Structure formats: C-alpha cells, structure tokens
Amino acid sequence: MKIQISKSQKDKLLKYYSYSMVILVVVFLLRAIIRYAINQDSRAFFYHGEDYNDFGLVPKLLNAIHVSVFVALAFFYFFTKEIKSKIDIILSFLLAAFIVLLSSKNVILVFIFLILIYYFYYSKASHKMRLRNLIIFGGIIVIGLSFGKIKQRFQEEFRNNAPNSLSPNVTSTLENGVHNISIYEAWNNETFSPNDFFPGTAFRVYQARVFFELLKEEPIFLNGFGLNASTEKLIEKEKKYNLYNGYGTFNFHNQYIQNFAEIGVVGFLLLVIMLFISLKNAINNKDFIHFSFTILMISLFLTESFLWRQRGVVFFTLLFCIFNSINHKEISNTETK
C-alpha cells in the first residue's frame, strides 16, 4: 500500500523541525559566548574543534558541515514564507549567520546559490525588489566572509588549489616543515611523506584517485567490498603512499564513491536514481524547500559520506520520504476548488 501525506502535514513537520533547529542554534551560540568569555578564544564561534580539543562552534562529533545542512533547510522554511512576520525575518538572519559561522565552504556556496535561484525563479517579488535584496544579501555575505576565521578557510583552500598549484612546480606552503598538498600532487604524486598535509579538496581528490585504483585492482564493480570493509584497503594505500598515520582511517568523504566502493555499481545507481527522482519531483511540484533539500544532498554527497553516519541516514531517509510522498493530486483538487 502506498502511503502519502498531505501538504498540511508536511508543512507542520517542517515547522516543528525548523523551530527545533532554531533552539539548537541558540543553544550553541550561547555555548560559544560563554566559552569565549572564559577562554578568550575566538575559535569558539567558528566551525568545529578536534576530537582531542573541542574549541569550535559545534563539537567535532556533530560535524560543522552536517549541522550546516540541517540549519540551511530550516532557514529556507522561514525565508520562503510568502507572508513573513518580524519573527520569521529575525530567525532567517539568525540561521543564515549561524551557517556562515560554521564556515563550511561547500554549504555556504550552495546556500548562496539556492538563495539566488529562489529570487530569480521562485520569488513573487518584483525585479526591482529582487535586485535590491540581492545587493543587500551580497553585501552581508561579503562582510561575513571578511571575518578572519571564515576568510582564512576560503583563502587556504584556494591558495593551495589555485591554478598555479595545479602544475608540478607548485610552491610549497611551509609551516613548521609541513607541506600543503595541491590537487595536482594529490592526483599524481607517486609517494608522499608524513610531513604532507592534505587540505579538504586535495584530500578528496586523493581519495577519488585511490577509489579508481581499487576499482582496477579489485573485483568490486558489482558487489563492492561490503559495508565499511573498504577501510582496510584505504589503510593499505596509506602505507603504500607513505601518508601520515591516520589518513587511511578516513572514509572516502564522497557518498557516491562510498556507495560504489562498498555496495557496488547497483548501490551507486540507486543513490543517483533517488536523487534524480527527488529533483524531478521538486521541480515539477514547484516546491522550493524540496528543491533545496535535494540540491543540498547532491552537493553534500560530493564531499561527505553522509549516509555512513546514523544522523545522515535518519535525516536523508525521513525527509526524502516526506517530500516524495506528498499527495499532489489532493493539492491540485484543492487549488481547483
């Protein structure tokens, strides 16, 4: 039996979810303020800390990137209301500020992209209002990215992965003997050293390289290694390439590759088909929050093995089912009446 929910039920669930995220944001902001007052460490307002040193805005176990996605969806609930109260506007700014403070480069860029899409294709505001609001929002983003910690995260990524660093003659950024690996080096170096540090993008490129090597070396095309069974192979590659001890324990940080490596091509195709169906339904039904959820998932899966975490499975499964189980026939009949 096919189970469907009504639009009003979906809206109620999103409402409860969004206000829950507001409470979460307020708690972590208060936590940051208290920690800053005690330690005078501005890192309390940004990203997440380390396992051994919890100095960030959210704990490492929660993961700033994951929390950014959770909060972004709540933001679009308030932001896309046709009639906004002052509370809705305040909460939208609060959630947007929190996303910027979490400093996830991927989520911030997708977040800005979705806002632009909303103004150009979904908003009922006039072109003049769109331009004015875009200018205001753009100014806020520029100011936000000019803050030290956030600006530093973007600058490090782009500095290490700038066009000139894609050549074999890349100039090393040395800090206490540590060499920052570029994208070119991550993909081409025959060996590394324990002093090599992989920035986010370079590390994901290295992981993709390892996956394609394993795809050639091992019979994993149809069945994969099995759930979490790729870790042993990643550790073997860590030793082969002489990486700093610990890099091999990280998963692929790419859900598409993770699916392919551990449950084969069928698992990879199922994930892609699910995302395609979700995006198709969101566009056909002109549901911007559904569209935002799908785009956030598509982009997040490029940089995180999100579904290999319990919170990721619960979040994706629950919202995927809610958004794609709406009784749109009922909505059409209601609109006709």
mmCIF file with all atom_site columns, N, CA and C in Angstrom, residues 131-172:
data_model
loop_
_atom_site.group_PDB
_atom_site.id
_atom_site.type_symbol
_atom_site.label_atom_id
_atom_site.label_alt_id
_atom_site.label_comp_id
_atom_site.label_asym_id
_atom_site.label_entity_id
_atom_site.label_seq_id
_atom_site.pdbx_PDB_ins_code
_atom_site.Cartn_x
_atom_site.Cartn_y
_atom_site.Cartn_z
_atom_site.occupancy
_atom_site.B_iso_or_equiv
_atom_site.pdbx_formal_charge
_atom_site.auth_seq_id
_atom_site.auth_comp_id
_atom_site.auth_asym_id
_atom_site.auth_atom_id
_atom_site.pdbx_PDB_model_num
ATOM 1   N N  . LEU A 1 131 ? 16.540 42.697 -7.138  1.00 0.00 ? 131 LEU A N  1
ATOM 2   C CA . LEU A 1 131 ? 17.854 43.301 -7.282  1.00 0.00 ? 131 LEU A CA 1
ATOM 3   C C  . LEU A 1 131 ? 18.297 43.942 -5.982  1.00 0.00 ? 131 LEU A C  1
ATOM 4   N N  . ARG A 1 132 ? 17.379 44.669 -5.354  1.00 0.00 ? 132 ARG A N  1
ATOM 5   C CA . ARG A 1 132 ? 17.726 45.326 -4.098  1.00 0.00 ? 132 ARG A CA 1
ATOM 6   C C  . ARG A 1 132 ? 18.110 44.314 -3.029  1.00 0.00 ? 132 ARG A C  1
ATOM 7   N N  . ASN A 1 133 ? 17.294 43.268 -2.902  1.00 0.00 ? 133 ASN A N  1
ATOM 8   C CA . ASN A 1 133 ? 17.560 42.264 -1.880  1.00 0.00 ? 133 ASN A CA 1
ATOM 9   C C  . ASN A 1 133 ? 18.829 41.476 -2.164  1.00 0.00 ? 133 ASN A C  1
ATOM 10  N N  . LEU A 1 134 ? 19.095 41.229 -3.446  1.00 0.00 ? 134 LEU A N  1
ATOM 11  C CA . LEU A 1 134 ? 20.325 40.527 -3.806  1.00 0.00 ? 134 LEU A CA 1
ATOM 12  C C  . LEU A 1 134 ? 21.550 41.349 -3.435  1.00 0.00 ? 134 LEU A C  1
ATOM 13  N N  . ILE A 1 135 ? 21.466 42.662 -3.674  1.00 0.00 ? 135 ILE A N  1
ATOM 14  C CA . ILE A 1 135 ? 22.584 43.544 -3.331  1.00 0.00 ? 135 ILE A CA 1
ATOM 15  C C  . ILE A 1 135 ? 22.805 43.549 -1.820  1.00 0.00 ? 135 ILE A C  1
ATOM 16  N N  . ILE A 1 136 ? 21.707 43.629 -1.062  1.00 0.00 ? 136 ILE A N  1
ATOM 17  C CA . ILE A 1 136 ? 21.812 43.624 0.400   1.00 0.00 ? 136 ILE A CA 1
ATOM 18  C C  . ILE A 1 136 ? 22.407 42.313 0.885   1.00 0.00 ? 136 ILE A C  1
ATOM 19  N N  . PHE A 1 137 ? 21.874 41.208 0.357   1.00 0.00 ? 137 PHE A N  1
ATOM 20  C CA . PHE A 1 137 ? 22.356 39.905 0.803   1.00 0.00 ? 137 PHE A CA 1
ATOM 21  C C  . PHE A 1 137 ? 23.816 39.698 0.400   1.00 0.00 ? 137 PHE A C  1
ATOM 22  N N  . GLY A 1 138 ? 24.154 40.138 -0.828  1.00 0.00 ? 138 GLY A N  1
ATOM 23  C CA . GLY A 1 138 ? 25.533 40.019 -1.270  1.00 0.00 ? 138 GLY A CA 1
ATOM 24  C C  . GLY A 1 138 ? 26.478 40.778 -0.363  1.00 0.00 ? 138 GLY A C  1
ATOM 25  N N  . GLY A 1 139 ? 26.038 41.968 0.075   1.00 0.00 ? 139 GLY A N  1
ATOM 26  C CA . GLY A 1 139 ? 26.854 42.749 0.996   1.00 0.00 ? 139 GLY A CA 1
ATOM 27  C C  . GLY A 1 139 ? 27.059 42.044 2.319   1.00 0.00 ? 139 GLY A C  1
ATOM 28  N N  . ILE A 1 140 ? 26.001 41.390 2.811   1.00 0.00 ? 140 ILE A N  1
ATOM 29  C CA . ILE A 1 140 ? 26.102 40.655 4.072   1.00 0.00 ? 140 ILE A CA 1
ATOM 30  C C  . ILE A 1 140 ? 27.093 39.503 3.942   1.00 0.00 ? 140 ILE A C  1
ATOM 31  N N  . ILE A 1 141 ? 27.023 38.788 2.808   1.00 0.00 ? 141 ILE A N  1
ATOM 32  C CA . ILE A 1 141 ? 27.932 37.660 2.594   1.00 0.00 ? 141 ILE A CA 1
ATOM 33  C C  . ILE A 1 141 ? 29.381 38.135 2.522   1.00 0.00 ? 141 ILE A C  1
ATOM 34  N N  . VAL A 1 142 ? 29.612 39.258 1.786   1.00 0.00 ? 142 VAL A N  1
ATOM 35  C CA . VAL A 1 142 ? 30.977 39.795 1.667   1.00 0.00 ? 142 VAL A CA 1
ATOM 36  C C  . VAL A 1 142 ? 31.519 40.170 3.037   1.00 0.00 ? 142 VAL A C  1
ATOM 37  N N  . ILE A 1 143 ? 30.677 40.827 3.841   1.00 0.00 ? 143 ILE A N  1
ATOM 38  C CA . ILE A 1 143 ? 31.101 41.210 5.189   1.00 0.00 ? 143 ILE A CA 1
ATOM 39  C C  . ILE A 1 143 ? 31.389 39.967 6.021   1.00 0.00 ? 143 ILE A C  1
ATOM 40  N N  . GLY A 1 144 ? 30.489 38.953 5.889   1.00 0.00 ? 144 GLY A N  1
ATOM 41  C CA . GLY A 1 144 ? 30.660 37.726 6.654   1.00 0.00 ? 144 GLY A CA 1
ATOM 42  C C  . GLY A 1 144 ? 31.944 37.017 6.304   1.00 0.00 ? 144 GLY A C  1
ATOM 43  N N  . LEU A 1 145 ? 32.252 36.926 4.993   1.00 0.00 ? 145 LEU A N  1
ATOM 44  C CA . LEU A 1 145 ? 33.447 36.218 4.555   1.00 0.00 ? 145 LEU A CA 1
ATOM 45  C C  . LEU A 1 145 ? 34.726 36.996 4.856   1.00 0.00 ? 145 LEU A C  1
ATOM 46  N N  . SER A 1 146 ? 34.582 38.258 5.200   1.00 0.00 ? 146 SER A N  1
ATOM 47  C CA . SER A 1 146 ? 35.758 39.058 5.534   1.00 0.00 ? 146 SER A CA 1
ATOM 48  C C  . SER A 1 146 ? 36.223 38.803 6.968   1.00 0.00 ? 146 SER A C  1
ATOM 49  N N  . PHE A 1 147 ? 35.384 38.126 7.775   1.00 0.00 ? 147 PHE A N  1
ATOM 50  C CA . PHE A 1 147 ? 35.807 37.800 9.127   1.00 0.00 ? 147 PHE A CA 1
ATOM 51  C C  . PHE A 1 147 ? 36.979 36.824 9.054   1.00 0.00 ? 147 PHE A C  1
ATOM 52  N N  . GLY A 1 148 ? 37.921 37.006 9.965   1.00 0.00 ? 148 GLY A N  1
ATOM 53  C CA . GLY A 1 148 ? 39.181 36.285 9.927   1.00 0.00 ? 148 GLY A CA 1
ATOM 54  C C  . GLY A 1 148 ? 39.093 34.787 9.710   1.00 0.00 ? 148 GLY A C  1
ATOM 55  N N  . LYS A 1 149 ? 38.377 34.063 10.586  1.00 0.00 ? 149 LYS A N  1
ATOM 56  C CA . LYS A 1 149 ? 38.377 32.604 10.535  1.00 0.00 ? 149 LYS A CA 1
ATOM 57  C C  . LYS A 1 149 ? 37.741 32.090 9.253   1.00 0.00 ? 149 LYS A C  1
ATOM 58  N N  . ILE A 1 150 ? 36.636 32.712 8.832   1.00 0.00 ? 150 ILE A N  1
ATOM 59  C CA . ILE A 1 150 ? 35.940 32.255 7.626   1.00 0.00 ? 150 ILE A CA 1
ATOM 60  C C  . ILE A 1 150 ? 36.775 32.567 6.406   1.00 0.00 ? 150 ILE A C  1
ATOM 61  N N  . LYS A 1 151 ? 37.315 33.796 6.347   1.00 0.00 ? 151 LYS A N  1
ATOM 62  C CA . LYS A 1 151 ? 38.153 34.195 5.227   1.00 0.00 ? 151 LYS A CA 1
ATOM 63  C C  . LYS A 1 151 ? 39.372 33.285 5.122   1.00 0.00 ? 151 LYS A C  1
ATOM 64  N N  . GLN A 1 152 ? 39.933 32.931 6.274   1.00 0.00 ? 152 GLN A N  1
ATOM 65  C CA . GLN A 1 152 ? 41.119 32.083 6.290   1.00 0.00 ? 152 GLN A CA 1
ATOM 66  C C  . GLN A 1 152 ? 40.823 30.716 5.688   1.00 0.00 ? 152 GLN A C  1
ATOM 67  N N  . ARG A 1 153 ? 39.649 30.126 6.011   1.00 0.00 ? 153 ARG A N  1
ATOM 68  C CA . ARG A 1 153 ? 39.313 28.809 5.473   1.00 0.00 ? 153 ARG A CA 1
ATOM 69  C C  . ARG A 1 153 ? 39.190 28.840 3.952   1.00 0.00 ? 153 ARG A C  1
ATOM 70  N N  . PHE A 1 154 ? 38.581 29.892 3.404   1.00 0.00 ? 154 PHE A N  1
ATOM 71  C CA . PHE A 1 154 ? 38.461 30.004 1.950   1.00 0.00 ? 154 PHE A CA 1
ATOM 72  C C  . PHE A 1 154 ? 39.833 30.259 1.320   1.00 0.00 ? 154 PHE A C  1
ATOM 73  N N  . GLN A 1 155 ? 40.624 31.165 1.934   1.00 0.00 ? 155 GLN A N  1
ATOM 74  C CA . GLN A 1 155 ? 41.918 31.507 1.363   1.00 0.00 ? 155 GLN A CA 1
ATOM 75  C C  . GLN A 1 155 ? 42.859 30.304 1.334   1.00 0.00 ? 155 GLN A C  1
ATOM 76  N N  . GLU A 1 156 ? 42.852 29.498 2.399   1.00 0.00 ? 156 GLU A N  1
ATOM 77  C CA . GLU A 1 156 ? 43.720 28.327 2.434   1.00 0.00 ? 156 GLU A CA 1
ATOM 78  C C  . GLU A 1 156 ? 43.363 27.354 1.328   1.00 0.00 ? 156 GLU A C  1
ATOM 79  N N  . GLU A 1 157 ? 42.053 27.147 1.139   1.00 0.00 ? 157 GLU A N  1
ATOM 80  C CA . GLU A 1 157 ? 41.617 26.201 0.114   1.00 0.00 ? 157 GLU A CA 1
ATOM 81  C C  . GLU A 1 157 ? 42.005 26.688 -1.265  1.00 0.00 ? 157 GLU A C  1
ATOM 82  N N  . PHE A 1 158 ? 41.741 27.967 -1.556  1.00 0.00 ? 158 PHE A N  1
ATOM 83  C CA . PHE A 1 158 ? 42.019 28.492 -2.889  1.00 0.00 ? 158 PHE A CA 1
ATOM 84  C C  . PHE A 1 158 ? 43.517 28.701 -3.111  1.00 0.00 ? 158 PHE A C  1
ATOM 85  N N  . ARG A 1 159 ? 44.251 29.040 -2.039  1.00 0.00 ? 159 ARG A N  1
ATOM 86  C CA . ARG A 1 159 ? 45.683 29.214 -2.193  1.00 0.00 ? 159 ARG A CA 1
ATOM 87  C C  . ARG A 1 159 ? 46.346 27.891 -2.552  1.00 0.00 ? 159 ARG A C  1
ATOM 88  N N  . ASN A 1 160 ? 45.959 26.840 -1.855  1.00 0.00 ? 160 ASN A N  1
ATOM 89  C CA . ASN A 1 160 ? 46.577 25.546 -2.105  1.00 0.00 ? 160 ASN A CA 1
ATOM 90  C C  . ASN A 1 160 ? 46.100 24.916 -3.398  1.00 0.00 ? 160 ASN A C  1
ATOM 91  N N  . ASN A 1 161 ? 44.930 25.354 -3.891  1.00 0.00 ? 161 ASN A N  1
ATOM 92  C CA . ASN A 1 161 ? 44.370 24.748 -5.088  1.00 0.00 ? 161 ASN A CA 1
ATOM 93  C C  . ASN A 1 161 ? 44.187 25.753 -6.212  1.00 0.00 ? 161 ASN A C  1
ATOM 94  N N  . ALA A 1 162 ? 44.962 26.831 -6.170  1.00 0.00 ? 162 ALA A N  1
ATOM 95  C CA . ALA A 1 162 ? 44.907 27.829 -7.228  1.00 0.00 ? 162 ALA A CA 1
ATOM 96  C C  . ALA A 1 162 ? 45.503 27.242 -8.507  1.00 0.00 ? 162 ALA A C  1
ATOM 97  N N  . PRO A 1 163 ? 45.204 27.871 -9.677  1.00 0.00 ? 163 PRO A N  1
ATOM 98  C CA . PRO A 1 163 ? 45.695 27.313 -10.943 1.00 0.00 ? 163 PRO A CA 1
ATOM 99  C C  . PRO A 1 163 ? 47.190 27.025 -10.949 1.00 0.00 ? 163 PRO A C  1
ATOM 100 N N  . ASN A 1 164 ? 47.997 27.937 -10.362 1.00 0.00 ? 164 ASN A N  1
ATOM 101 C CA . ASN A 1 164 ? 49.444 27.696 -10.414 1.00 0.00 ? 164 ASN A CA 1
ATOM 102 C C  . ASN A 1 164 ? 49.856 26.508 -9.559  1.00 0.00 ? 164 ASN A C  1
ATOM 103 N N  . SER A 1 165 ? 48.988 26.109 -8.618  1.00 0.00 ? 165 SER A N  1
ATOM 104 C CA . SER A 1 165 ? 49.332 24.963 -7.791  1.00 0.00 ? 165 SER A CA 1
ATOM 105 C C  . SER A 1 165 ? 48.917 23.656 -8.449  1.00 0.00 ? 165 SER A C  1
ATOM 106 N N  . LEU A 1 166 ? 48.328 23.741 -9.638  1.00 0.00 ? 166 LEU A N  1
ATOM 107 C CA . LEU A 1 166 ? 47.962 22.534 -10.366 1.00 0.00 ? 166 LEU A CA 1
ATOM 108 C C  . LEU A 1 166 ? 49.127 22.043 -11.221 1.00 0.00 ? 166 LEU A C  1
ATOM 109 N N  . SER A 1 167 ? 50.222 22.791 -11.260 1.00 0.00 ? 167 SER A N  1
ATOM 110 C CA . SER A 1 167 ? 51.399 22.394 -12.034 1.00 0.00 ? 167 SER A CA 1
ATOM 111 C C  . SER A 1 167 ? 52.346 21.614 -11.143 1.00 0.00 ? 167 SER A C  1
ATOM 112 N N  . PRO A 1 168 ? 53.245 20.827 -11.761 1.00 0.00 ? 168 PRO A N  1
ATOM 113 C CA . PRO A 1 168 ? 54.176 20.053 -10.951 1.00 0.00 ? 168 PRO A CA 1
ATOM 114 C C  . PRO A 1 168 ? 55.180 20.919 -10.215 1.00 0.00 ? 168 PRO A C  1
ATOM 115 N N  . ASN A 1 169 ? 55.283 22.199 -10.585 1.00 0.00 ? 169 ASN A N  1
ATOM 116 C CA . ASN A 1 169 ? 56.246 23.099 -9.947  1.00 0.00 ? 169 ASN A CA 1
ATOM 117 C C  . ASN A 1 169 ? 55.615 23.897 -8.815  1.00 0.00 ? 169 ASN A C  1
ATOM 118 N N  . VAL A 1 170 ? 54.585 23.328 -8.206  1.00 0.00 ? 170 VAL A N  1
ATOM 119 C CA . VAL A 1 170 ? 53.885 24.021 -7.132  1.00 0.00 ? 170 VAL A CA 1
ATOM 120 C C  . VAL A 1 170 ? 54.858 24.441 -6.041  1.00 0.00 ? 170 VAL A C  1
ATOM 121 N N  . THR A 1 171 ? 54.629 25.652 -5.525  1.00 0.00 ? 171 THR A N  1
ATOM 122 C CA . THR A 1 171 ? 55.450 26.157 -4.423  1.00 0.00 ? 171 THR A CA 1
ATOM 123 C C  . THR A 1 171 ? 54.834 25.726 -3.107  1.00 0.00 ? 171 THR A C  1
ATOM 124 N N  . SER A 1 172 ? 55.584 25.086 -2.279  1.00 0.00 ? 172 SER A N  1
ATOM 125 C CA . SER A 1 172 ? 55.065 24.566 -1.019  1.00 0.00 ? 172 SER A CA 1
ATOM 126 C C  . SER A 1 172 ? 54.779 25.698 -0.042  1.00 0.00 ? 172 SER A C  1
#
